[in-house]
Structures are given as structure tokens and as C-alpha cells.
Amino acid sequence: MNLQELKNINIAGKKVFIRCDFNVPVDEYNNITDDRRIRSALNTIRYCIDNDCSVILASHFGRPKGGFEEKYSLSPIAKRLHILLKQDIKLAPNVVCEKTIQMAKELKAGEIMLLENMRFEAGETKNDEELSKKLASMAEVYVNDAFGVSHRAHSSVEGVAKYFDKNHKAAGFLLAKEIKFFHHIVENPKRPFVSIVGGSKVSGKLEALYNLVPKVDKIVIGGGMAFTFLKAQGHEIGKSLVEEDLIPEAIKIMDLAKKQNTKLYLPVDIVVAEAFDAEAIAKIVPVQEIPKTWIGLDIGPATALLFSEVLNDANTILWNGPMGVYEMEKFAKGSTKISNAVANSYATTVVGGGDTADLVRITGDETDMTFISTGGGASLELIEGKILPGVKALLLEDEE
């Protein structure tokens, strides 16, 4: 993939607009609980500052319903950037109001300005041309470093890039690293290549599964989505999560794995509970013995052992999606054991998806992973073999 990268264009002394992904989790008091996405953008920001650029940062945060909402203000992000970069961050009053555009004009070399939440503008998610044009007017160079939203054709991601030629727009260091990792790992992995796919639903990962099965040597399926496969095999799954309409697709995927000689692993035992509740009575049962009125909320210990054995000889592991309801301590054991097994392997390990990244942070395995992606939906679309709109805009020649 021939991507225009920041290091290959001349930015010295220019005004640079950087689209970042500062959509970080916060607690009830608006304190940032995990600043990994902010820290991931620092290399690109510092590189621009070191090249005497004036820098305009843009990001979305949460899901505001329309217009300014205090709880979705980027004010906590500005404070954290100030601490991490040890310099003043000018927070704009809005996104493209007159005062903001004037502030951008007056920005001097070495100064950083942060626009307010991109989604305060209704045109952002509609990829509004007028908004894209106004954003582009603020700077001489456009840099996309927001992998987490590069699968969205939004104004600050795809629309704005149209107003810059190939020598004045580029992928930031984080975006380039994400693309390189996923492209390389799916197209040219060191084998055996094992993929672990979890999470709640098959529907969100259907295309990824179809794309992965012919490319991997082994595929491990856990989490809520495993019940659709278990039901397809004829098992009673009680009140566990199931997508009835996707049972034929699950059968097709299992048939494809057989045809491709890809080993497909499903849970052999399940932690079931009387209700979806952290305090509910729970027990471990083989998949053949799930009670009709109980719900499966985690993989059992035998499954965790089996999946860990599957990973033993792996040279490349791609993991997207937890093995159970890890947010509830009682149902986090399976996910924790898999996290430990991935961290302790000698393979190149790539973790994709917000929940999985959150999980490895909680388990303390974060530093033992080769690469943790900052994007969930974007990483899935890359695995599906798609070219993301935000990336397509930065290719040196059109790739279809």
C-alpha cells in the first residue's frame, strides 16, 4: 500500500492540521481513565513542533446530540495534552466559528491549538463539503493520525483531504504504523498464524471471518458470538446470546474452514449463570449441558486451557474481541487467561478493538503485546480487506 507518510513531505515552518483520535474513556467526574490514544498521537505532534510548525489539532469525543454540550467538551483533553507536552494548548471556542478561524490565522510557529469537539458540527458525520472547506482553509498541510475513525467518510477525515495535493497531506506516524501492521500481518504473516475472534456478535465480524479463514492456520472463536456457532452445531445454548438469522452463515464459515484446511476451535465448556447479573449464581458446564433457562457469560477453564494450547506454536497472533463479559469480575476469568496466554507467547501479537485493548490494560498484559491498535471498527475493516476512506485519501496512487 503506497501511503504518503509525514516524514516524506516538507512541513518546515508550515501550519499543520492534524486529525487525531482523542475519544478517550472518562469517569463520572469527567476524569480521563485511559489516555493511551492521546499518548499515541504525541510523536506526530512533537515532530511537527520540532519542524517549527504551528499545529491545529482536531478530534471527536463521545456522541453529542447536536451543538455544544459541556460534558463533551475537549477541555479535559486540552489539560492532559498540556501535562504530556509541557506546553500551552489553546482551546478554541468551537470548530469553525469566526473566532476559531481568527485564532488559527494568528497561530505562531511552535504553538498548538485544539479545536472543540468535531461532532459539535452536524456536518462532520455527513462529510459536509462546506465544513471540509472551512477546516482546510485553516492550514497548509493536512495530517491524518486518527486510525480509529479512518473507516468513516467524515469531513475532518476524508472530506478535508480533498483540498490538499499529495505533497501537502500525509499519514501521521500512528496511522502509518497501524496500516503497516495490519496490512503486513494479514497479507504476509509469519506462520503458524492464529486469529482469536471474540466479542458479542457474529454480525459485526462476519466479513472479517470470511477474510481471515483462508489466511490463517487456526481460528479460535469465543465470546457471545460463539453461541451462534454452537447452536449451528446443534447444541442447546439456553438463554445465551444468539443471532438466529446468522446460523446459516456460521455453518458456511465452518465449512469454509474445513475446505481451506484451517483448524477452527469453539468452546468446550462454558461459565453459565441464572441471569445476566454480576451477583447471579454461576457454574461451569460442558457445552453439551447448558441448561435451558441459563445464560452463557464466559468460556470455561477447559476452553481457556484448550485455546492456550492452540496458541503454543503460533508465530503470529491477531486478537479481536474478549471471551466473555469481562466487565463483571465473575465472568472475566476466561478473557484474563487468554490475555495472559497471548502475552506470554513468543509470537508477534496484535490486539485490535477497543474492548480488547481495554481488557489487556486491566490484566496488566499491555506491555507484553507487540502492538495494540487504537481502532476497533477500523481494524476490523482492514482485516476485511477494505481500503479505509481516510486512508484512500492519502494514497500516492489510487488503489482499488
JSON list of N, CA and C in Angstrom, two decimals, residues 168-216:
[
{"chain": "A", "resi": 168, "resn": "HIS", "atom": "N", "xyz": [1.08, 17.89, 0.26]},
{"chain": "A", "resi": 168, "resn": "HIS", "atom": "CA", "xyz": [0.63, 18.69, 1.42]},
{"chain": "A", "resi": 168, "resn": "HIS", "atom": "C", "xyz": [-0.38, 17.93, 2.28]},
{"chain": "A", "resi": 169, "resn": "LYS", "atom": "N", "xyz": [-0.39, 16.59, 2.15]},
{"chain": "A", "resi": 169, "resn": "LYS", "atom": "CA", "xyz": [-1.22, 15.77, 3.04]},
{"chain": "A", "resi": 169, "resn": "LYS", "atom": "C", "xyz": [-0.52, 14.44, 3.24]},
{"chain": "A", "resi": 170, "resn": "ALA", "atom": "N", "xyz": [-0.68, 13.87, 4.45]},
{"chain": "A", "resi": 170, "resn": "ALA", "atom": "CA", "xyz": [0.05, 12.64, 4.75]},
{"chain": "A", "resi": 170, "resn": "ALA", "atom": "C", "xyz": [-0.55, 11.91, 5.95]},
{"chain": "A", "resi": 171, "resn": "ALA", "atom": "N", "xyz": [-0.13, 10.67, 6.10]},
{"chain": "A", "resi": 171, "resn": "ALA", "atom": "CA", "xyz": [-0.49, 9.88, 7.28]},
{"chain": "A", "resi": 171, "resn": "ALA", "atom": "C", "xyz": [0.50, 10.19, 8.39]},
{"chain": "A", "resi": 172, "resn": "GLY", "atom": "N", "xyz": [-0.01, 10.44, 9.60]},
{"chain": "A", "resi": 172, "resn": "GLY", "atom": "CA", "xyz": [0.86, 10.63, 10.76]},
{"chain": "A", "resi": 172, "resn": "GLY", "atom": "C", "xyz": [1.53, 9.31, 11.13]},
{"chain": "A", "resi": 173, "resn": "PHE", "atom": "N", "xyz": [2.44, 9.36, 12.10]},
{"chain": "A", "resi": 173, "resn": "PHE", "atom": "CA", "xyz": [3.22, 8.17, 12.47]},
{"chain": "A", "resi": 173, "resn": "PHE", "atom": "C", "xyz": [2.35, 7.03, 13.00]},
{"chain": "A", "resi": 174, "resn": "LEU", "atom": "N", "xyz": [1.31, 7.37, 13.78]},
{"chain": "A", "resi": 174, "resn": "LEU", "atom": "CA", "xyz": [0.44, 6.34, 14.35]},
{"chain": "A", "resi": 174, "resn": "LEU", "atom": "C", "xyz": [-0.37, 5.66, 13.25]},
{"chain": "A", "resi": 175, "resn": "LEU", "atom": "N", "xyz": [-1.00, 6.46, 12.39]},
{"chain": "A", "resi": 175, "resn": "LEU", "atom": "CA", "xyz": [-1.81, 5.89, 11.31]},
{"chain": "A", "resi": 175, "resn": "LEU", "atom": "C", "xyz": [-0.96, 5.00, 10.40]},
{"chain": "A", "resi": 176, "resn": "ALA", "atom": "N", "xyz": [0.23, 5.49, 10.03]},
{"chain": "A", "resi": 176, "resn": "ALA", "atom": "CA", "xyz": [1.11, 4.71, 9.14]},
{"chain": "A", "resi": 176, "resn": "ALA", "atom": "C", "xyz": [1.51, 3.39, 9.81]},
{"chain": "A", "resi": 177, "resn": "LYS", "atom": "N", "xyz": [1.75, 3.42, 11.12]},
{"chain": "A", "resi": 177, "resn": "LYS", "atom": "CA", "xyz": [2.14, 2.22, 11.85]},
{"chain": "A", "resi": 177, "resn": "LYS", "atom": "C", "xyz": [0.99, 1.20, 11.90]},
{"chain": "A", "resi": 178, "resn": "GLU", "atom": "N", "xyz": [-0.22, 1.70, 12.16]},
{"chain": "A", "resi": 178, "resn": "GLU", "atom": "CA", "xyz": [-1.40, 0.83, 12.21]},
{"chain": "A", "resi": 178, "resn": "GLU", "atom": "C", "xyz": [-1.62, 0.14, 10.86]},
{"chain": "A", "resi": 179, "resn": "ILE", "atom": "N", "xyz": [-1.57, 0.93, 9.78]},
{"chain": "A", "resi": 179, "resn": "ILE", "atom": "CA", "xyz": [-1.81, 0.38, 8.44]},
{"chain": "A", "resi": 179, "resn": "ILE", "atom": "C", "xyz": [-0.74, -0.66, 8.11]},
{"chain": "A", "resi": 180, "resn": "LYS", "atom": "N", "xyz": [0.50, -0.32, 8.41]},
{"chain": "A", "resi": 180, "resn": "LYS", "atom": "CA", "xyz": [1.62, -1.22, 8.11]},
{"chain": "A", "resi": 180, "resn": "LYS", "atom": "C", "xyz": [1.46, -2.55, 8.86]},
{"chain": "A", "resi": 181, "resn": "PHE", "atom": "N", "xyz": [1.14, -2.46, 10.14]},
{"chain": "A", "resi": 181, "resn": "PHE", "atom": "CA", "xyz": [1.00, -3.67, 10.94]},
{"chain": "A", "resi": 181, "resn": "PHE", "atom": "C", "xyz": [-0.11, -4.57, 10.43]},
{"chain": "A", "resi": 182, "resn": "PHE", "atom": "N", "xyz": [-1.30, -3.99, 10.23]},
{"chain": "A", "resi": 182, "resn": "PHE", "atom": "CA", "xyz": [-2.43, -4.82, 9.80]},
{"chain": "A", "resi": 182, "resn": "PHE", "atom": "C", "xyz": [-2.25, -5.35, 8.39]},
{"chain": "A", "resi": 183, "resn": "HIS", "atom": "N", "xyz": [-1.73, -4.50, 7.50]},
{"chain": "A", "resi": 183, "resn": "HIS", "atom": "CA", "xyz": [-1.53, -4.92, 6.12]},
{"chain": "A", "resi": 183, "resn": "HIS", "atom": "C", "xyz": [-0.53, -6.07, 6.07]},
{"chain": "A", "resi": 184, "resn": "HIS", "atom": "N", "xyz": [0.56, -5.90, 6.80]},
{"chain": "A", "resi": 184, "resn": "HIS", "atom": "CA", "xyz": [1.61, -6.91, 6.80]},
{"chain": "A", "resi": 184, "resn": "HIS", "atom": "C", "xyz": [1.14, -8.21, 7.45]},
{"chain": "A", "resi": 185, "resn": "ILE", "atom": "N", "xyz": [0.44, -8.06, 8.57]},
{"chain": "A", "resi": 185, "resn": "ILE", "atom": "CA", "xyz": [0.05, -9.24, 9.33]},
{"chain": "A", "resi": 185, "resn": "ILE", "atom": "C", "xyz": [-0.99, -10.08, 8.59]},
{"chain": "A", "resi": 186, "resn": "VAL", "atom": "N", "xyz": [-1.88, -9.42, 7.85]},
{"chain": "A", "resi": 186, "resn": "VAL", "atom": "CA", "xyz": [-2.91, -10.18, 7.13]},
{"chain": "A", "resi": 186, "resn": "VAL", "atom": "C", "xyz": [-2.38, -10.70, 5.80]},
{"chain": "A", "resi": 187, "resn": "GLU", "atom": "N", "xyz": [-1.50, -9.92, 5.16]},
{"chain": "A", "resi": 187, "resn": "GLU", "atom": "CA", "xyz": [-1.02, -10.32, 3.82]},
{"chain": "A", "resi": 187, "resn": "GLU", "atom": "C", "xyz": [0.25, -11.18, 3.87]},
{"chain": "A", "resi": 188, "resn": "ASN", "atom": "N", "xyz": [1.10, -10.98, 4.90]},
{"chain": "A", "resi": 188, "resn": "ASN", "atom": "CA", "xyz": [2.38, -11.69, 4.90]},
{"chain": "A", "resi": 188, "resn": "ASN", "atom": "C", "xyz": [2.80, -12.09, 6.32]},
{"chain": "A", "resi": 189, "resn": "PRO", "atom": "N", "xyz": [1.97, -12.89, 7.00]},
{"chain": "A", "resi": 189, "resn": "PRO", "atom": "CA", "xyz": [2.28, -13.22, 8.40]},
{"chain": "A", "resi": 189, "resn": "PRO", "atom": "C", "xyz": [3.34, -14.32, 8.52]},
{"chain": "A", "resi": 190, "resn": "LYS", "atom": "N", "xyz": [4.01, -14.34, 9.67]},
{"chain": "A", "resi": 190, "resn": "LYS", "atom": "CA", "xyz": [4.89, -15.49, 9.99]},
{"chain": "A", "resi": 190, "resn": "LYS", "atom": "C", "xyz": [3.96, -16.59, 10.51]},
{"chain": "A", "resi": 191, "resn": "ARG", "atom": "N", "xyz": [4.15, -17.79, 9.99]},
{"chain": "A", "resi": 191, "resn": "ARG", "atom": "CA", "xyz": [3.24, -18.87, 10.37]},
{"chain": "A", "resi": 191, "resn": "ARG", "atom": "C", "xyz": [3.84, -19.78, 11.43]},
{"chain": "A", "resi": 192, "resn": "PRO", "atom": "N", "xyz": [3.01, -20.51, 12.17]},
{"chain": "A", "resi": 192, "resn": "PRO", "atom": "CA", "xyz": [1.55, -20.55, 12.15]},
{"chain": "A", "resi": 192, "resn": "PRO", "atom": "C", "xyz": [0.93, -19.20, 12.57]},
{"chain": "A", "resi": 193, "resn": "PHE", "atom": "N", "xyz": [-0.13, -18.85, 11.85]},
{"chain": "A", "resi": 193, "resn": "PHE", "atom": "CA", "xyz": [-0.88, -17.61, 12.07]},
{"chain": "A", "resi": 193, "resn": "PHE", "atom": "C", "xyz": [-2.20, -17.99, 12.73]},
{"chain": "A", "resi": 194, "resn": "VAL", "atom": "N", "xyz": [-2.41, -17.50, 13.96]},
{"chain": "A", "resi": 194, "resn": "VAL", "atom": "CA", "xyz": [-3.64, -17.83, 14.70]},
{"chain": "A", "resi": 194, "resn": "VAL", "atom": "C", "xyz": [-4.44, -16.55, 14.94]},
{"chain": "A", "resi": 195, "resn": "SER", "atom": "N", "xyz": [-5.74, -16.63, 14.68]},
{"chain": "A", "resi": 195, "resn": "SER", "atom": "CA", "xyz": [-6.61, -15.49, 14.96]},
{"chain": "A", "resi": 195, "resn": "SER", "atom": "C", "xyz": [-7.59, -15.86, 16.06]},
{"chain": "A", "resi": 196, "resn": "ILE", "atom": "N", "xyz": [-7.71, -14.97, 17.04]},
{"chain": "A", "resi": 196, "resn": "ILE", "atom": "CA", "xyz": [-8.70, -15.15, 18.12]},
{"chain": "A", "resi": 196, "resn": "ILE", "atom": "C", "xyz": [-9.80, -14.11, 17.88]},
{"chain": "A", "resi": 197, "resn": "VAL", "atom": "N", "xyz": [-11.02, -14.59, 17.71]},
{"chain": "A", "resi": 197, "resn": "VAL", "atom": "CA", "xyz": [-12.13, -13.66, 17.45]},
{"chain": "A", "resi": 197, "resn": "VAL", "atom": "C", "xyz": [-13.18, -13.85, 18.54]},
{"chain": "A", "resi": 198, "resn": "GLY", "atom": "N", "xyz": [-13.48, -12.76, 19.25]},
{"chain": "A", "resi": 198, "resn": "GLY", "atom": "CA", "xyz": [-14.47, -12.82, 20.32]},
{"chain": "A", "resi": 198, "resn": "GLY", "atom": "C", "xyz": [-15.44, -11.66, 20.21]},
{"chain": "A", "resi": 199, "resn": "GLY", "atom": "N", "xyz": [-16.00, -11.27, 21.34]},
{"chain": "A", "resi": 199, "resn": "GLY", "atom": "CA", "xyz": [-16.99, -10.20, 21.31]},
{"chain": "A", "resi": 199, "resn": "GLY", "atom": "C", "xyz": [-18.38, -10.79, 21.27]},
{"chain": "A", "resi": 200, "resn": "SER", "atom": "N", "xyz": [-19.38, -9.91, 21.26]},
{"chain": "A", "resi": 200, "resn": "SER", "atom": "CA", "xyz": [-20.75, -10.40, 21.43]},
{"chain": "A", "resi": 200, "resn": "SER", "atom": "C", "xyz": [-21.42, -10.94, 20.17]},
{"chain": "A", "resi": 201, "resn": "LYS", "atom": "N", "xyz": [-21.18, -10.29, 19.02]},
{"chain": "A", "resi": 201, "resn": "LYS", "atom": "CA", "xyz": [-21.99, -10.65, 17.85]},
{"chain": "A", "resi": 201, "resn": "LYS", "atom": "C", "xyz": [-21.19, -11.10, 16.64]},
{"chain": "A", "resi": 202, "resn": "VAL", "atom": "N", "xyz": [-21.75, -12.07, 15.92]},
{"chain": "A", "resi": 202, "resn": "VAL", "atom": "CA", "xyz": [-21.16, -12.54, 14.67]},
{"chain": "A", "resi": 202, "resn": "VAL", "atom": "C", "xyz": [-21.33, -11.46, 13.60]},
{"chain": "A", "resi": 203, "resn": "SER", "atom": "N", "xyz": [-22.48, -10.76, 13.63]},
{"chain": "A", "resi": 203, "resn": "SER", "atom": "CA", "xyz": [-22.83, -9.81, 12.57]},
{"chain": "A", "resi": 203, "resn": "SER", "atom": "C", "xyz": [-21.74, -8.78, 12.33]},
{"chain": "A", "resi": 204, "resn": "GLY", "atom": "N", "xyz": [-21.15, -8.27, 13.42]},
{"chain": "A", "resi": 204, "resn": "GLY", "atom": "CA", "xyz": [-20.12, -7.24, 13.28]},
{"chain": "A", "resi": 204, "resn": "GLY", "atom": "C", "xyz": [-18.80, -7.77, 12.73]},
{"chain": "A", "resi": 205, "resn": "LYS", "atom": "N", "xyz": [-18.65, -9.10, 12.76]},
{"chain": "A", "resi": 205, "resn": "LYS", "atom": "CA", "xyz": [-17.35, -9.68, 12.38]},
{"chain": "A", "resi": 205, "resn": "LYS", "atom": "C", "xyz": [-17.44, -10.69, 11.25]},
{"chain": "A", "resi": 206, "resn": "LEU", "atom": "N", "xyz": [-18.61, -10.71, 10.61]},
{"chain": "A", "resi": 206, "resn": "LEU", "atom": "CA", "xyz": [-18.86, -11.72, 9.56]},
{"chain": "A", "resi": 206, "resn": "LEU", "atom": "C", "xyz": [-17.86, -11.62, 8.41]},
{"chain": "A", "resi": 207, "resn": "GLU", "atom": "N", "xyz": [-17.71, -10.41, 7.86]},
{"chain": "A", "resi": 207, "resn": "GLU", "atom": "CA", "xyz": [-16.79, -10.23, 6.72]},
{"chain": "A", "resi": 207, "resn": "GLU", "atom": "C", "xyz": [-15.35, -10.51, 7.13]},
{"chain": "A", "resi": 208, "resn": "ALA", "atom": "N", "xyz": [-15.00, -10.10, 8.36]},
{"chain": "A", "resi": 208, "resn": "ALA", "atom": "CA", "xyz": [-13.64, -10.35, 8.86]},
{"chain": "A", "resi": 208, "resn": "ALA", "atom": "C", "xyz": [-13.38, -11.86, 8.94]},
{"chain": "A", "resi": 209, "resn": "LEU", "atom": "N", "xyz": [-14.38, -12.62, 9.39]},
{"chain": "A", "resi": 209, "resn": "LEU", "atom": "CA", "xyz": [-14.23, -14.07, 9.49]},
{"chain": "A", "resi": 209, "resn": "LEU", "atom": "C", "xyz": [-14.03, -14.69, 8.11]},
{"chain": "A", "resi": 210, "resn": "TYR", "atom": "N", "xyz": [-14.85, -14.25, 7.14]},
{"chain": "A", "resi": 210, "resn": "TYR", "atom": "CA", "xyz": [-14.71, -14.77, 5.76]},
{"chain": "A", "resi": 210, "resn": "TYR", "atom": "C", "xyz": [-13.33, -14.46, 5.19]},
{"chain": "A", "resi": 211, "resn": "ASN", "atom": "N", "xyz": [-12.79, -13.30, 5.53]},
{"chain": "A", "resi": 211, "resn": "ASN", "atom": "CA", "xyz": [-11.48, -12.89, 5.02]},
{"chain": "A", "resi": 211, "resn": "ASN", "atom": "C", "xyz": [-10.34, -13.61, 5.75]},
{"chain": "A", "resi": 212, "resn": "LEU", "atom": "N", "xyz": [-10.54, -13.87, 7.04]},
{"chain": "A", "resi": 212, "resn": "LEU", "atom": "CA", "xyz": [-9.48, -14.49, 7.84]},
{"chain": "A", "resi": 212, "resn": "LEU", "atom": "C", "xyz": [-9.33, -15.99, 7.62]},
{"chain": "A", "resi": 213, "resn": "VAL", "atom": "N", "xyz": [-10.46, -16.69, 7.52]},
{"chain": "A", "resi": 213, "resn": "VAL", "atom": "CA", "xyz": [-10.41, -18.16, 7.43]},
{"chain": "A", "resi": 213, "resn": "VAL", "atom": "C", "xyz": [-9.42, -18.68, 6.37]},
{"chain": "A", "resi": 214, "resn": "PRO", "atom": "N", "xyz": [-9.41, -18.11, 5.14]},
{"chain": "A", "resi": 214, "resn": "PRO", "atom": "CA", "xyz": [-8.44, -18.63, 4.16]},
{"chain": "A", "resi": 214, "resn": "PRO", "atom": "C", "xyz": [-6.99, -18.21, 4.45]},
{"chain": "A", "resi": 215, "resn": "LYS", "atom": "N", "xyz": [-6.81, -17.20, 5.32]},
{"chain": "A", "resi": 215, "resn": "LYS", "atom": "CA", "xyz": [-5.46, -16.65, 5.53]},
{"chain": "A", "resi": 215, "resn": "LYS", "atom": "C", "xyz": [-4.75, -17.20, 6.76]},
{"chain": "A", "resi": 216, "resn": "VAL", "atom": "N", "xyz": [-5.54, -17.66, 7.75]},
{"chain": "A", "resi": 216, "resn": "VAL", "atom": "CA", "xyz": [-4.93, -18.12, 8.99]},
{"chain": "A", "resi": 216, "resn": "VAL", "atom": "C", "xyz": [-4.76, -19.65, 8.99]}
]
